[in-house]
Steps between C-alpha positions, in 0.01 A plus 500: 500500500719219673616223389224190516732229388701263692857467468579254216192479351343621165288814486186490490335611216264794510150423426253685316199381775467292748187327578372431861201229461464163233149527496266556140584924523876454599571217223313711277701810553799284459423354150372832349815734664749176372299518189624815450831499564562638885701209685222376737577320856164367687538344857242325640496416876328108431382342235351665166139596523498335850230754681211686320623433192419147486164532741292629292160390362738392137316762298554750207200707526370832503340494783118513440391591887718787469269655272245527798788738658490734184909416412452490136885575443563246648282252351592601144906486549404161655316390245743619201769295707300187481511460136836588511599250738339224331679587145826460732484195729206316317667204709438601871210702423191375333138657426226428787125505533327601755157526617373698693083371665301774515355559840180771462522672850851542469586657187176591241603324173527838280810605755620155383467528181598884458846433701580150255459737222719786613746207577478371111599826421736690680787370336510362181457078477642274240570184705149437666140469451284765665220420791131348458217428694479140631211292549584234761343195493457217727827315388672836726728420796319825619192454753172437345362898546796647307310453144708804277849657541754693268855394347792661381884491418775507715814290511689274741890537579737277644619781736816346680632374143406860340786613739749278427479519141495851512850477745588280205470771233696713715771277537497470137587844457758493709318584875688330814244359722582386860233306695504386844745907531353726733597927495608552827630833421437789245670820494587825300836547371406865310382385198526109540361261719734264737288169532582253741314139414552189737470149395235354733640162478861531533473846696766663249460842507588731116537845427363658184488799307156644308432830325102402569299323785186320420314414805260238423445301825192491492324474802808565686571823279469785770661257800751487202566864440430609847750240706771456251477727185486796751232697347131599600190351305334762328142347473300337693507097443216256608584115578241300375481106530325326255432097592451209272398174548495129280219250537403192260427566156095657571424461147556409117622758249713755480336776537557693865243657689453852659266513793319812641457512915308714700753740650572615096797243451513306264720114547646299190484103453790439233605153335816413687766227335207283391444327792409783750313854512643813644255732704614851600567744584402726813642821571605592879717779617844340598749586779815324555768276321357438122696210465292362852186563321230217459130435506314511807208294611240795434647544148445081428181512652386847294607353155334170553193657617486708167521183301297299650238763463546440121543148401346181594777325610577590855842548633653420866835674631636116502505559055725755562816336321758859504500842562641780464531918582665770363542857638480752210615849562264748372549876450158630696501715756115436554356335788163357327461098390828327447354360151462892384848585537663567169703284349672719270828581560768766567832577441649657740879707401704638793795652342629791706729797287829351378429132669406153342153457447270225628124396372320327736263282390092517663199301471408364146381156389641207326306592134657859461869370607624539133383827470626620868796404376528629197395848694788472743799411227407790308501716841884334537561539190408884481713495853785297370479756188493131307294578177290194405173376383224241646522161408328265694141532347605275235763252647399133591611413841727160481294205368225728416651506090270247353138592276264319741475197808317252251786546242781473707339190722499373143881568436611373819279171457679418198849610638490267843179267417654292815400791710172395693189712476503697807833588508492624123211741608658594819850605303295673221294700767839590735778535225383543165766454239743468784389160521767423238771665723386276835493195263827535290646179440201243624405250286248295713316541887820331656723783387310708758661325783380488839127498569376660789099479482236664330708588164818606649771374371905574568517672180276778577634562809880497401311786225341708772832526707723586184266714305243646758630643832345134698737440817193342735248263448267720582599749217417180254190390663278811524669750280680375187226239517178387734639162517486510893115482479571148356829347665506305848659632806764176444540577137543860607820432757650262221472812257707728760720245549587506141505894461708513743810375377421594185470891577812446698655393200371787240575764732874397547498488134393855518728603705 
């Protein structure tokens, strides 16, 4: 193999794997490989969780409808993850309600009740209650003629932020992460792989050296191995977009709801930062660019038309405050319903004799990411010949190393009593115990510098740039947090103003 470094400069060392894709299944490769000892480099071509990761409906579920499609497996690892997941980031991810109103000529109520059941018990629950049969009474936000109904447990997640914490514990362990770095080039050197990564902002092209590839791109993952990786796509993958939108806050309580439709799918009204509520999703094939994805007109107009079906309150397109799509890549090679393609996953290894191996990441969803990637570092580890042992079941994810929210809103009360009321809950809810690290050294509300709107203040920001990947606004506003629901247009240019120079400034200190 030739020589891939430049005259002058230092070699570059060789990597254990490389990691093509920061969203939840890429990060979480990273942390459990790193975890483990193999030297870990992930690239991601824009921000962290900036595509499907971060468009989801925000839940850790197992996926009741899927029960109506007979994928048990499924539905059990799912379920099995959710406890897990809330032992490990009780922070970002918090037990949910739902309720589901019983509609007679849709689904009898011993269907109902049979699949709830099967969904107490597939996997074994510690953390939440099991379902019941509801009575609904005229104090309902549902329409006068939905009189009974069912609930049960699932649990909300702070997707974007389950991401970036998870990049975190990688980091922790010693993973490089590049954002905004793009793999324009991936080739076999006999048993390594010669990587080339380009920074999309300063267009500075590197060169490195892997004894694994983990293609994770998501819904770019076979444009990805067929365009630059070189290599053919061994099963079929479906491009699914899923659409999302945010209205006004359609009731009180904290429960969500799940509604049933005629056509057999089913549409989910979640609490959404106190103020709003989240309705979503649909599911329509995709073609194109992913990152191009967004709702269209039919998709606003179907998921208001489900609600307002349901509750008494009637919505107009003109409450539509944000939305969003994601494509999800699914492993199906069916051509039924969209909403019946699996979303299990696959991984896929491509290791001819004698060359480095690659495992290309397909379909999946954002509840089983820990165990996907637990599943693919023992795969490199077996390839790598790297003994080691799972560890993630048990490890808090930063912040998430505290006994429960009420106790630790408690603890940070008495630590920064100056702190106002919203901003203590929004802090407790995004960073857990790393509150302490984003407040070292303040002693009052002034010490936070620069306010922006909403709760923003300089401190956070200056945090977010240092500590967590953010070089735009945008990265701030709608990832890291959901501030931009909240800030003015004019408050949002003096923000970028500000980022600006500061990002300037952090990545020269980088450098």
């Amino acid at each position: 193999m030739g020589d891939v470094t430049a005259p002058g400069q230092q070699p570059e060392p060789i990597h254990d794997v490389l990691i093509i894709g920061g969203g939840i299944n890429g990060c979480g490769i990273a942390t459990d490989a790193a975890g483990r000892g193999l030297t870990v480099l992930l690239c991601e071509q824009d921000d962290l969780a900036c595509a499907t990761s971060s468009r989801s409906s925000k839940l850790i579920h197992g996926g009741l409808r899927y029960l109506e499609f007979f994928q048990f497996r499924l539905v059990g690892k799912a379920l099995a993850e959710r406890e897990i997941l809330l032992h490990n980031a009780p922070h970002i991810i918090r037990p949910l309600r739902f309720h589901l109103p019983h509609q007679p000529h849709l689904r009898p109520a011993w269907m109902i009740r049979s699949g709830l059941f099967l969904y107490d018990h597939l996997a074994r629950r510690k953390a939440l209650p099991g379902s019941r049969s509801l009575q609904l009474g005229p104090d309902s936000p549902l329409k006068p003629h939905i009189v009974r109904g069912f609930e049960y447990s699932d649990a909300w997640v702070d997707d974007a932020r389950l991401v970036v914490l998870t990049a975190r514990a990688a980091a922790s362990h010693g993973a490089r992460i590049l954002t905004r770095t793009a793999c324009i080039d991936a080739e076999r050197r006999g048993d390594l792989w010669q990587v080339t990564l380009e920074d999309r902002r300063t267009g500075r092209r590197s060169t490195h050296l892997s004894r694994a590839l983990v293609n994770a791109a998501g819904p770019w993952v076979a444009e990805l191995q067929q365009s630059t990786i070189h290599c053919q796509v061994h099963h079929p993958l479906r491009l699914v977009k899923g659409s999302h939108v945010v209205v006004p806050r359609l009731y009180p309580g904290e429960h969500a709801y799940i509604l049933q439709n005629e056509d057999d799918r089913i549409v989910f009204v979640i609490p959404f930062e106190n103020d709003y509520s989240l309705i979503g999703t649909t599911d329509v094939d995709y073609q194109g660019d992913p990152a191009a994805a967004a709702i269209s007109p039919q998709e606003t107009r179907y998921l208001l038309r489900v609600v307002n079906a349901h509750f008494r309150q009637q919505l107009q397109e003109a409450d539509v405050l944000w939305s969003y799509a994601g494509v999800r890549a699914l492993a199906d090679d069916t051509h039924g319903k969209a909403q019946a393609a699996s979303r299990d996953y696959t991984l896929d290894l491509d290791q001819p004799p004698g060359q480095a191996p690659m495992i290309s990441v397909l379909g999946g969803k954002i509840t089983t990411y820990r165990r996907l990637a637990e599943e693919a570092t023992d795969q490199l580890c077996s390839l790598l010949q790297r003994p080691s042992r799972p560890w993630t079941a048990g490890a808090a994810l930063p912040g998430g190393d505290f006994a429960d929210p009420a106790t630790l809103a408690a603890d940070l009360h008495k630590l920064y009593p100056w702190l106002p009321d919203t901003l203590l809950r929004r802090f407790c809810h995004s960073y857990g115990t790393l509150t302490h690290e984003l407040l070292e050294g303040c002693r009052s509300l002034d010490d936070l510098g620069r306010h922006f709107g909403a709760d923003l203040y300089a401190r956070e920001v200056l945090y977010l740039i240092q500590r967590e990947w953010v070089l735009e606004p945008e990265d701030l506003l709608w990832r890291r947090t959901k501030l931009g629901l909240r800030l003015r247009p004019a408050e949002v240019s003096v923000l970028r103003d500000y980022m600006d120079i500061r990002t300037r400034w952090h990545s020269a200190n980088l450098s």
